[in-house]
Coordinates of C-alpha atoms in Angstrom, one line a residue:
Chain J
X1 CA -15.4 47.7 -83.6
X2 CA -13.5 44.2 -83.2
X3 CA -10.6 45.6 -81.4
X4 CA -13.0 47.5 -79.2
X5 CA -15.5 44.2 -78.6
X6 CA -12.5 42.1 -77.6
X7 CA -11.1 45.1 -75.6
X8 CA -14.3 45.3 -73.7
X9 CA -14.9 41.5 -73.5
X10 CA -11.2 41.6 -71.6
X11 CA -12.3 43.8 -69.1
X12 CA -15.4 42.5 -68.5
X13 CA -14.2 39.0 -67.8
X14 CA -11.0 41.1 -65.9
X15 CA -14.1 42.1 -63.5
X16 CA -15.6 39.0 -63.4
X17 CA -12.5 37.6 -62.3
X18 CA -12.1 40.2 -59.8
X19 CA -15.6 39.7 -58.2
X20 CA -14.7 36.1 -58.0
X21 CA -11.3 36.6 -56.5
X22 CA -13.2 39.5 -53.6
X23 CA -16.0 37.2 -53.2
X24 CA -13.4 34.6 -52.8
X25 CA -11.4 36.6 -50.3
X26 CA -14.1 37.5 -48.1
X27 CA -16.0 34.2 -48.4
X28 CA -13.7 31.7 -48.1
X29 CA -12.9 32.2 -44.6
X30 CA -16.2 31.7 -44.1
X31 CA -16.5 28.5 -46.1
X32 CA -13.9 27.2 -44.2
X33 CA -15.0 27.5 -40.8
X34 CA -18.6 26.5 -41.7
X35 CA -18.0 22.6 -41.7
X36 CA -17.0 22.5 -38.6
X37 CA -19.9 25.2 -37.1
X38 CA -22.6 23.3 -38.6
X39 CA -21.3 19.5 -37.1
X40 CA -20.3 21.3 -34.2
X41 CA -23.3 23.5 -33.6
X42 CA -25.7 20.6 -33.9
X43 CA -23.9 17.9 -32.0
X44 CA -21.6 19.3 -29.6
X45 CA -22.9 22.9 -28.7
X46 CA -26.4 22.7 -29.0
X47 CA -26.6 19.2 -27.1
X48 CA -24.4 21.0 -24.1
X49 CA -26.8 23.8 -23.7
X50 CA -30.0 21.7 -23.8
X51 CA -28.6 19.6 -21.4
X52 CA -29.9 22.8 -19.0
X53 CA -33.3 23.0 -20.6
X54 CA -33.7 19.2 -20.3
X55 CA -32.8 19.3 -16.4
X56 CA -35.7 21.7 -15.7
X57 CA -38.5 19.3 -16.9
X58 CA -40.0 15.6 -16.2
X59 CA -38.4 13.6 -18.6
X60 CA -38.7 10.2 -19.5
X61 CA -38.7 7.6 -22.5
X62 CA -42.3 8.8 -23.3
X63 CA -40.7 12.5 -23.6
X64 CA -41.4 15.8 -22.0
X65 CA -43.8 15.4 -19.3
X66 CA -43.8 18.9 -18.1
X67 CA -41.9 21.9 -16.8
X68 CA -41.0 21.5 -13.2
X69 CA -38.4 24.3 -12.7
X70 CA -35.7 23.4 -10.0
X71 CA -37.2 20.3 -8.7
X72 CA -35.1 17.9 -10.0
X73 CA -32.1 19.9 -8.2
X74 CA -34.2 20.1 -5.3
X75 CA -34.8 16.2 -5.2
X76 CA -31.1 15.6 -6.2
X77 CA -29.8 17.5 -2.8
X78 CA -32.0 15.2 -0.8
X79 CA -30.8 12.2 -2.7
X80 CA -28.5 9.7 -0.8
X81 CA -27.4 7.8 -3.4
X82 CA -26.2 10.9 -5.1
X83 CA -24.2 12.4 -2.3
X84 CA -22.6 8.8 -1.8
X85 CA -21.2 9.3 -5.2
X86 CA -20.1 12.4 -5.2
X87 CA -18.1 11.3 -1.9
X88 CA -16.9 8.3 -3.7
X89 CA -15.8 10.3 -6.7
X90 CA -14.1 12.7 -4.5
X91 CA -11.8 9.7 -2.8
X92 CA -10.8 8.5 -5.7
X93 CA -9.5 11.6 -7.1
X94 CA -7.5 12.4 -4.1
X95 CA -6.7 8.9 -3.5
X96 CA -5.6 8.5 -7.4
X97 CA -4.1 12.4 -8.0
X98 CA -1.6 12.9 -5.0
X99 CA 0.5 10.0 -5.6
X100 CA 0.1 10.1 -9.2
X101 CA 1.5 13.7 -10.2
X102 CA 4.4 13.0 -7.3
X103 CA 5.5 10.2 -8.9
X104 CA 5.1 11.8 -12.4
X105 CA 7.8 14.8 -10.9
X106 CA 10.0 12.0 -9.3
X107 CA 9.7 10.4 -13.2
X108 CA 10.3 13.2 -14.7
X109 CA 13.2 14.6 -12.8
X110 CA 14.9 11.2 -13.6
X111 CA 14.1 11.5 -17.2
X112 CA 15.5 15.1 -17.3
X113 CA 19.0 14.1 -16.9
X114 CA 21.8 12.9 -19.7
X115 CA 20.4 9.5 -20.3
X116 CA 21.2 6.7 -23.1
X117 CA 18.0 5.3 -24.7
X118 CA 16.1 8.1 -23.5
X119 CA 13.6 7.8 -26.3
X120 CA 13.2 3.8 -25.3
X121 CA 12.4 5.4 -21.7
X122 CA 10.1 7.8 -22.7
X123 CA 8.1 5.6 -24.7
X124 CA 8.3 2.8 -21.8
X125 CA 6.6 5.5 -19.6
X126 CA 3.8 6.5 -22.4
X127 CA 3.3 2.9 -22.8
X128 CA -0.2 3.0 -20.7
X129 CA -1.7 5.7 -22.5
X130 CA -2.1 3.5 -25.6
X131 CA -4.5 1.2 -24.2
X132 CA -8.2 1.7 -23.8
X133 CA -9.6 2.2 -20.4
X134 CA -11.7 -0.8 -21.3
X135 CA -8.7 -2.8 -21.2
X136 CA -7.2 -1.5 -18.3
X137 CA -10.4 -2.3 -16.6
X138 CA -10.4 -5.8 -17.8
X139 CA -6.7 -6.1 -16.8
X140 CA -6.5 -4.7 -13.3
X141 CA -9.8 -6.8 -12.6
X142 CA -8.1 -9.6 -12.9
X143 CA -5.0 -8.4 -10.7
X144 CA -7.6 -7.6 -8.3
X145 CA -9.9 -10.6 -7.9
X146 CA -10.1 -12.1 -4.9
X147 CA -9.9 -15.8 -5.7
X148 CA -7.5 -15.5 -8.7
X149 CA -5.6 -12.0 -8.5
X150 CA -2.1 -11.3 -8.6
X151 CA -2.4 -8.7 -5.8
X152 CA -3.6 -11.0 -3.4
X153 CA -1.2 -13.3 -4.1
X154 CA 1.7 -11.0 -3.5
X155 CA 0.0 -9.9 -0.2
X156 CA 0.1 -13.6 0.6
X157 CA 3.8 -13.5 0.3
X158 CA 3.7 -10.9 2.9
X159 CA 1.7 -12.8 5.3
X160 CA -1.6 -10.8 4.4
X161 CA -4.8 -12.2 4.2
X162 CA -7.0 -11.9 1.1
X163 CA -8.8 -8.8 0.1
X164 CA -11.7 -9.0 -1.4
X165 CA -11.5 -5.9 -3.2
X166 CA -14.7 -5.3 -4.7
X167 CA -16.2 -5.2 -1.1
X168 CA -15.3 -2.5 0.6
X169 CA -15.3 1.0 -0.1
X170 CA -11.5 1.8 1.2
X171 CA -10.1 -1.3 -1.1
X172 CA -11.9 -0.4 -4.4
X173 CA -10.8 3.0 -4.0
X174 CA -7.8 1.5 -3.6
X175 CA -7.9 -0.7 -6.8
X176 CA -9.5 1.7 -9.1
X177 CA -6.9 4.3 -8.2
X178 CA -3.8 2.1 -9.1
X179 CA -5.5 2.0 -12.3
X180 CA -6.1 5.4 -13.1
X181 CA -2.3 5.9 -11.8
X182 CA -0.7 3.5 -14.1
X183 CA -2.6 4.8 -17.3
X184 CA -2.0 8.5 -16.5
X185 CA 1.7 8.8 -14.4
X186 CA 3.8 8.6 -17.3
X187 CA 1.6 11.0 -19.6
X188 CA 2.0 13.6 -16.8
X189 CA 5.9 12.6 -16.5
X190 CA 6.4 13.8 -20.1
X191 CA 4.5 17.0 -19.4
X192 CA 7.0 18.0 -16.2
X193 CA 9.7 17.0 -18.6
X194 CA 8.7 19.4 -20.9
X195 CA 8.8 22.0 -18.8
X196 CA 11.8 21.2 -17.1
X197 CA 13.8 21.1 -20.2
X198 CA 13.2 24.8 -20.2
X199 CA 14.4 25.6 -16.9
X200 CA 18.0 27.2 -17.7
X201 CA 20.7 25.5 -16.3
X202 CA 22.7 28.0 -14.9
X203 CA 20.2 28.7 -11.8
X204 CA 21.3 24.9 -10.7
X205 CA 24.7 25.4 -11.5
X206 CA 24.4 28.9 -9.5
X207 CA 22.7 26.7 -6.6
X208 CA 24.8 24.1 -6.6
X209 CA 27.7 26.6 -6.0
X210 CA 26.1 27.8 -3.1
X211 CA 25.8 24.4 -1.9
X212 CA 22.2 23.0 -2.2
X213 CA 21.8 19.5 -2.3
X214 CA 20.0 17.8 -5.4
X215 CA 16.8 17.3 -3.3
X216 CA 16.9 21.1 -2.3
X217 CA 17.2 22.1 -5.9
X218 CA 14.3 19.8 -6.7
X219 CA 12.0 21.7 -4.4
X220 CA 13.7 25.0 -4.3
X221 CA 13.9 25.7 -8.2
X222 CA 12.4 23.0 -10.6
X223 CA 9.2 22.9 -9.0
X224 CA 8.5 26.1 -8.6
X225 CA 9.8 27.3 -12.1
X226 CA 7.1 23.9 -13.4
X227 CA 4.3 25.6 -11.6
X228 CA 2.4 26.1 -14.7
X229 CA 3.0 22.8 -15.7
X230 CA 2.1 21.2 -12.5
X231 CA -1.3 23.3 -12.7
X232 CA -2.0 22.1 -16.4
X233 CA -1.8 18.6 -15.2
X234 CA -3.9 19.5 -11.6
X235 CA -6.7 21.0 -13.7
X236 CA -6.7 18.0 -16.2
X237 CA -6.9 15.4 -13.8
X238 CA -9.5 16.9 -12.4
X239 CA -11.8 17.4 -15.2
X240 CA -10.8 13.6 -15.8
X241 CA -11.2 12.7 -12.0
X242 CA -14.8 14.1 -11.9
X243 CA -15.9 12.4 -15.0
X244 CA -14.2 8.8 -14.0
X245 CA -16.6 6.3 -15.2
X246 CA -15.1 3.5 -17.5
X247 CA -12.6 2.2 -14.7
X248 CA -15.0 1.6 -11.9
X249 CA -17.7 0.4 -14.5
X250 CA -15.7 -2.9 -15.3
X251 CA -14.1 -3.1 -12.4
X252 CA -17.7 -3.7 -10.6
X253 CA -18.5 -6.5 -13.2
X254 CA -21.7 -8.4 -13.6
X255 CA -25.5 -7.1 -12.8
X256 CA -24.0 -4.6 -10.2
X257 CA -21.8 -2.3 -12.7
X258 CA -23.6 0.8 -13.5
X259 CA -24.1 1.0 -9.4
X260 CA -20.5 0.3 -8.4
X261 CA -21.3 -2.7 -6.4
X262 CA -23.8 -4.0 -4.5
X263 CA -24.0 -1.1 -2.0
X264 CA -22.6 1.7 -4.3
X265 CA -19.2 1.5 -2.9
X266 CA -17.3 2.6 -5.4
X267 CA -20.3 4.4 -8.2
X268 CA -18.9 7.8 -9.2
X269 CA -21.6 10.6 -10.4
X270 CA -21.0 9.9 -13.6
X271 CA -22.0 6.3 -13.0
X272 CA -24.6 7.9 -11.4
X273 CA -26.0 10.1 -14.4
X274 CA -25.9 7.2 -16.6
X275 CA -27.6 4.8 -14.3
X276 CA -30.3 7.7 -14.4
X277 CA -30.7 8.5 -17.6
X278 CA -29.5 5.2 -19.5
X279 CA -31.1 2.6 -17.0
X280 CA -34.0 4.2 -15.2
X281 CA -34.7 6.6 -18.5
X282 CA -35.5 9.7 -16.1
X283 CA -33.4 12.3 -18.4
X284 CA -34.4 15.2 -16.5
X285 CA -32.8 13.7 -13.7
X286 CA -29.8 12.5 -15.1
X287 CA -29.5 16.0 -17.0
X288 CA -29.6 17.4 -13.5
X289 CA -26.7 14.9 -12.3
X290 CA -25.1 16.2 -15.7
X291 CA -25.1 19.6 -14.6
X292 CA -23.6 18.8 -11.1
X293 CA -21.0 17.0 -12.8
X294 CA -20.4 20.5 -14.1
X295 CA -20.4 22.3 -11.0
X296 CA -18.0 19.8 -9.2
X297 CA -15.5 20.5 -12.0
X298 CA -15.6 23.9 -11.8
X299 CA -15.4 24.5 -8.0
X300 CA -12.7 21.7 -7.9
X301 CA -10.7 23.2 -10.7
X302 CA -11.2 26.4 -9.0
X303 CA -10.2 25.4 -5.6
X304 CA -7.0 23.1 -7.0
X305 CA -6.2 26.0 -9.0
X306 CA -5.7 28.3 -5.7
X307 CA -4.0 25.8 -3.6
X308 CA -1.3 25.0 -6.4
X309 CA -1.0 28.7 -7.4
X310 CA -0.5 29.5 -3.6
X311 CA 1.9 26.5 -2.5
X312 CA 5.5 27.2 -3.0
Chain X
X1 CA 25.9 17.7 -17.0
X2 CA 27.8 14.6 -16.0
X3 CA 26.4 11.3 -17.1
X4 CA 23.6 9.6 -14.5
X5 CA 24.7 7.0 -12.5
X6 CA 23.3 3.4 -12.3
X7 CA 20.8 4.2 -9.5
X8 CA 19.0 6.3 -11.9
X9 CA 18.6 3.5 -14.5
X10 CA 18.0 1.3 -11.9
X11 CA 14.9 3.4 -10.8
X12 CA 13.9 4.2 -14.5
X13 CA 13.8 0.6 -15.4
X14 CA 11.9 -0.5 -12.5
X15 CA 9.1 2.6 -13.5
X16 CA 9.3 1.2 -17.2
X17 CA 8.7 -2.4 -16.0
X18 CA 5.8 -1.6 -13.7
X19 CA 4.3 0.8 -16.7
X20 CA 5.0 -2.5 -18.8
X21 CA 4.0 -5.3 -16.7
X22 CA 0.1 -5.0 -17.3
X23 CA 0.5 -5.1 -20.9
X24 CA 2.9 -8.3 -20.6
X25 CA 0.8 -10.0 -18.3
X26 CA -2.1 -9.2 -20.9
X27 CA -0.1 -10.9 -23.6
X28 CA 0.8 -13.8 -21.4
X29 CA -2.5 -14.6 -20.1
X30 CA -4.0 -14.7 -23.5
X31 CA -1.5 -17.1 -25.1
X32 CA -2.7 -19.7 -21.7
X33 CA -5.0 -22.1 -21.0
X34 CA -8.0 -21.1 -18.7
X35 CA -6.9 -23.5 -15.8
X36 CA -4.0 -21.6 -15.1
X37 CA -5.0 -18.0 -14.2
X38 CA -4.7 -17.7 -10.4
X39 CA -2.1 -19.9 -9.9
X40 CA 0.7 -18.8 -7.8
X41 CA 3.1 -18.6 -8.6
X42 CA 1.6 -16.8 -11.7
X43 CA 2.8 -17.8 -14.9
X44 CA 4.7 -15.2 -16.5
X45 CA 6.1 -16.6 -19.8
X46 CA 3.7 -17.0 -22.7
X47 CA 1.9 -20.4 -23.9
X48 CA 1.0 -22.3 -27.0
X49 CA -3.0 -21.4 -26.5
X50 CA -3.3 -18.1 -28.5
X51 CA -4.7 -19.7 -31.7
X52 CA -7.6 -21.4 -29.8
X53 CA -8.3 -18.6 -27.7
X54 CA -9.0 -16.2 -30.4
X55 CA -11.1 -18.8 -32.1
X56 CA -13.2 -18.9 -29.1
X57 CA -13.1 -15.5 -29.1
X58 CA -14.7 -15.0 -32.6
X59 CA -17.5 -17.3 -31.8
X60 CA -18.2 -16.2 -28.4
X61 CA -22.1 -15.5 -28.2
X62 CA -23.1 -12.0 -27.7
X63 CA -20.2 -10.1 -27.9
X64 CA -20.1 -9.7 -31.6
X65 CA -16.2 -9.3 -31.6
X66 CA -15.4 -9.5 -35.3
X67 CA -17.8 -6.8 -35.6
X68 CA -16.9 -4.7 -33.1
X69 CA -13.5 -4.7 -34.6
X70 CA -14.8 -3.7 -38.2
X71 CA -17.1 -0.8 -36.8
X72 CA -14.5 0.4 -34.6
X73 CA -11.9 0.1 -37.7
X74 CA -14.3 2.4 -40.1
X75 CA -15.4 4.8 -37.5
X76 CA -11.5 5.6 -36.5
X77 CA -10.4 6.4 -39.8
X78 CA -13.5 8.1 -41.1
X79 CA -13.4 10.4 -38.2
X80 CA -9.5 10.7 -38.2
X81 CA -9.5 11.7 -42.1
X82 CA -12.8 14.3 -41.4
X83 CA -11.3 15.5 -38.2
X84 CA -7.4 16.1 -39.8
X85 CA -9.1 17.9 -42.7
X86 CA -11.9 19.9 -41.3
X87 CA -9.9 21.1 -38.2
X88 CA -6.9 22.1 -40.7
X89 CA -9.4 23.9 -42.8
X90 CA -10.8 25.8 -40.0
X91 CA -7.2 26.3 -38.3
X92 CA -5.9 27.7 -41.4
X93 CA -8.9 30.2 -41.7
X94 CA -8.4 31.3 -37.7
X95 CA -4.6 31.6 -37.7
X96 CA -3.9 33.1 -41.2
X97 CA -7.3 34.5 -42.5
X98 CA -8.8 38.2 -41.7
X99 CA -12.9 38.0 -41.1
X100 CA -15.4 39.2 -39.3
X101 CA -16.4 37.5 -36.1
X102 CA -13.3 35.7 -35.9
X103 CA -12.3 36.4 -32.4
X104 CA -15.8 35.9 -31.1
X105 CA -15.7 32.5 -32.9
X106 CA -12.5 31.4 -31.8
X107 CA -13.6 32.2 -28.2
X108 CA -16.7 30.0 -28.6
X109 CA -14.8 26.9 -29.3
X110 CA -12.2 27.8 -26.7
X111 CA -15.0 28.1 -24.0
X112 CA -16.5 24.9 -25.0
X113 CA -13.1 22.9 -24.5
X114 CA -13.5 23.3 -21.2
X115 CA -16.7 21.5 -20.1
X116 CA -17.0 17.9 -20.4
X117 CA -18.5 16.1 -23.5
X118 CA -20.3 13.7 -20.9
X119 CA -22.7 17.0 -20.2
X120 CA -24.4 16.7 -23.4
X121 CA -24.3 12.7 -23.7
X122 CA -28.5 13.3 -23.2
X123 CA -29.6 15.5 -25.4
X124 CA -27.3 13.9 -27.8
X125 CA -28.7 10.7 -27.2
X126 CA -32.2 12.1 -28.2
X127 CA -31.2 14.0 -31.2
X128 CA -30.3 10.4 -32.3
X129 CA -33.5 8.9 -31.4
X130 CA -35.0 11.9 -33.5
X131 CA -32.6 11.2 -36.2
X132 CA -33.5 7.2 -36.2
X133 CA -29.8 6.8 -35.4
X134 CA -29.8 4.5 -32.4
X135 CA -27.7 1.4 -32.6
X136 CA -26.2 2.7 -36.4
X137 CA -22.7 3.0 -36.8
X138 CA -23.4 6.9 -37.9
X139 CA -24.0 7.5 -34.3
X140 CA -20.7 7.4 -33.6
X141 CA -19.1 9.2 -36.2
X142 CA -21.0 11.7 -37.4
X143 CA -21.2 14.0 -34.3
X144 CA -17.3 13.6 -33.9
X145 CA -16.7 14.5 -37.3
X146 CA -15.3 17.7 -36.2
X147 CA -13.5 18.6 -32.8
X148 CA -12.9 22.0 -31.0
X149 CA -9.6 20.7 -29.8
X150 CA -8.4 19.8 -33.3
X151 CA -9.1 23.5 -34.3
X152 CA -7.0 25.2 -31.5
X153 CA -4.2 22.6 -32.0
X154 CA -3.9 23.3 -35.9
X155 CA -4.6 27.0 -35.3
X156 CA -1.4 27.3 -33.2
X157 CA 0.1 24.9 -35.5
X158 CA -0.6 27.4 -38.4
X159 CA 0.2 30.3 -36.8
X160 CA 4.1 29.0 -36.6
X161 CA 4.5 26.9 -39.3
X162 CA 2.7 29.2 -42.2
X163 CA 4.3 32.2 -42.9
X164 CA 1.9 35.3 -44.3
X165 CA 4.6 35.9 -46.9
X166 CA 4.0 32.3 -48.5
X167 CA 0.6 32.9 -48.2
X168 CA 0.7 36.4 -49.7
X169 CA 2.9 35.4 -52.3
X170 CA 0.8 32.4 -53.3
X171 CA -2.3 34.8 -53.6
X172 CA -0.4 36.9 -55.7
X173 CA 0.4 34.1 -58.4
X174 CA -3.5 34.0 -58.4
X175 CA -4.2 31.0 -56.4
X176 CA -7.5 30.8 -54.9
X177 CA -8.0 30.9 -51.1
X178 CA -8.7 26.8 -50.9
X179 CA -6.0 26.2 -53.6
X180 CA -3.4 28.1 -51.1
X181 CA -4.7 25.9 -48.4
X182 CA -4.3 22.5 -50.5
X183 CA -1.4 23.3 -52.3
X184 CA 0.5 25.4 -49.6
X185 CA -0.8 25.2 -46.1
X186 CA -1.3 21.6 -45.9
X187 CA 1.9 20.2 -46.5
X188 CA 3.7 22.9 -44.0
X189 CA 0.6 21.2 -41.3
X190 CA 1.5 17.9 -41.9
X191 CA 3.5 17.2 -38.6
X192 CA 0.8 19.0 -36.8
X193 CA -1.8 17.1 -38.7
X194 CA -0.2 13.8 -37.7
X195 CA -0.2 14.5 -34.1
X196 CA -4.1 15.1 -34.6
X197 CA -4.6 12.4 -36.6
X198 CA -2.8 9.8 -34.1
X199 CA -4.7 11.5 -31.2
X200 CA -8.0 11.1 -32.9
X201 CA -7.3 7.8 -34.2
X202 CA -6.5 6.5 -30.7
X203 CA -9.6 8.4 -29.2
X204 CA -11.9 7.1 -31.5
X205 CA -10.6 3.6 -31.2
X206 CA -10.7 3.8 -27.3
X207 CA -14.0 5.4 -26.9
X208 CA -16.1 3.8 -24.4
X209 CA -19.4 5.9 -22.8
X210 CA -20.9 7.2 -25.7
X211 CA -21.2 3.7 -27.7
X212 CA -22.5 2.2 -25.1
X213 CA -25.2 4.5 -24.4
X214 CA -26.1 4.5 -28.0
X215 CA -25.4 1.3 -29.5
X216 CA -26.6 -2.2 -28.6
X217 CA -25.1 -5.8 -28.4
X218 CA -25.6 -6.7 -31.8
X219 CA -23.9 -3.6 -33.3
X220 CA -21.1 -2.9 -31.2
X221 CA -17.5 -0.9 -31.3
X222 CA -14.6 -3.1 -30.2
X223 CA -14.6 -1.2 -26.5
X224 CA -18.4 -2.3 -26.2
X225 CA -17.4 -6.0 -27.2
X226 CA -15.0 -5.8 -24.7
X227 CA -17.1 -5.0 -22.0
X228 CA -19.9 -7.5 -23.0
X229 CA -17.0 -9.9 -22.9
X230 CA -16.0 -8.7 -19.1
X231 CA -19.5 -8.4 -17.7
X232 CA -20.7 -12.4 -19.7
X233 CA -17.5 -14.2 -19.4
X234 CA -15.9 -12.7 -16.2
X235 CA -14.4 -15.9 -15.3
X236 CA -12.9 -16.9 -18.6
X237 CA -10.2 -14.4 -18.3
X238 CA -8.3 -15.9 -21.5
X239 CA -11.1 -15.2 -23.6
X240 CA -11.0 -11.5 -22.3
X241 CA -7.6 -10.9 -22.3
X242 CA -7.1 -12.2 -25.9
X243 CA -10.2 -10.0 -26.8
X244 CA -7.9 -7.0 -25.0
X245 CA -5.1 -8.4 -26.7
X246 CA -6.5 -7.9 -30.1
X247 CA -8.4 -4.5 -29.3
X248 CA -5.1 -3.0 -28.3
X249 CA -3.0 -4.9 -31.1
X250 CA -3.5 -1.8 -33.5
X251 CA -2.8 0.6 -30.8
X252 CA 0.2 -0.9 -30.1
X253 CA 1.6 -0.6 -33.6
X254 CA 0.9 2.6 -34.2
X255 CA 2.3 3.9 -30.6
X256 CA 5.5 1.8 -31.6
X257 CA 5.7 3.2 -35.3
X258 CA 4.9 7.1 -34.4
X259 CA 6.2 6.9 -30.8
X260 CA 8.2 9.8 -31.2
X261 CA 5.3 11.9 -33.0
X262 CA 3.1 11.3 -30.2
X263 CA 6.1 12.2 -27.4
X264 CA 6.8 15.2 -29.5
X265 CA 2.7 16.6 -29.6
X266 CA 2.1 15.7 -25.9
X267 CA 5.8 17.7 -24.7
X268 CA 4.7 20.9 -27.3
X269 CA 1.3 20.8 -26.2
X270 CA 2.5 21.2 -22.3
X271 CA 4.6 24.1 -23.1
X272 CA 2.1 25.6 -25.1
X273 CA -0.6 25.5 -22.2

């Protein structure tokens, strides 16, 4: 009797342990991903989807003033300030990205040789990524200052008159592109370097035997073989470029900061969204701008993808 | 392959000089008096005014620089610990555990990684208004306690770094699933977690747009303080530059200490992509 009781309770304990461990086995995965999905769902996914809903409403500080369908988008398409911001964004994107990726290719191929102090060089080119965008904006604002800036000092050495960098489209775009390039060239170079290191050496040896010069090898072998990495950086740069915000904002300084200069000469789409939503409190219109940024990213990522894939 | 010639070194040194010069210039101006800024030729050696500039910086009206530093430190540390923990947990589950709906859930994460965060910023702000979190520090912490990129990264890492046999063996030994994660998986994930932690810390410390939207000048993060300085004191370069220097210093220290891991993380991520 005593024995069988003991035996029974042992079986009971075992089956309870079995149940627990089965619960553990089935339930744990969900428990493990749950914190992520709860926080991500509330603060990440929901706002993303809700933006679409808000963009279809007349919505301001007082709240939702009713469904207006696509009226915000219709207004947006007729809004010259919006198109000005689109042109500025695209202009700065091209002006920044093309030299940036070319420079990164050159730096990467230099780093891809047998070098002493390799870590020193790699860390040196990567150093800019550590600084915040706000810091970059502040330092380069000084460098591109009209009266006290180093850029104008250098130009004076060449006999060029001082440039009022903030005053015109071309000069402000150029200054802002320099900031972007300074921060990201090293990062892209490291990505190219990683890809270059996976290119087999014997391909180059064969080409060298055939008498191909270093430069021919670079365009004929390296560039085509690291095309996936180039594609990756082009897409990343597109996403970043279409969202350009902080550099022009800080470059602007003072009262006209969010409008990108007195004549909106360097206002980007992201700045325009911010102006509409957080200065004019027109949330509906701001949300429509947000969707247009997304559309820009998709369209240009696609265009770049196709162009880069075809280019040889 | 033979060793590279002097031309390669020279070109690389020029590239390094270009990439480090603005940081050096930041340091020089931060240690100078305001009246030398704009001199030509520009001063290229540090001066003795750093202490005075920093004192002025912390006393600068409306910038609340000290509070910005403290706020950013709290936010960055909290977010980093949380992201590393929860993303490792979820990454482990996605890589090594079998459950219904796994692939669908993973697909949701991957899809949202492609969409810029800026897109959701207006509803996110509305949520903060509903919660009464405007101008409060939790507004820049809670939404970022997890990251889709982090889950993806840790899943990739766990796939390679944690052998299935190790998980099986621990289970046979009677370890609970969380016990397996804590005692077996987490130690194996440490290098990946270090890279994720470094990037998360840098990202949170440098975050600009969202604090600007949800906080106000009396309760800023450090980048917000910097933007205050640059809009209020934009002719006082030494003040702005010493602020920028101090705001960048923690990251420079992290970078010098963990540079190799950061480079490894970027290069590894690139090969995967």
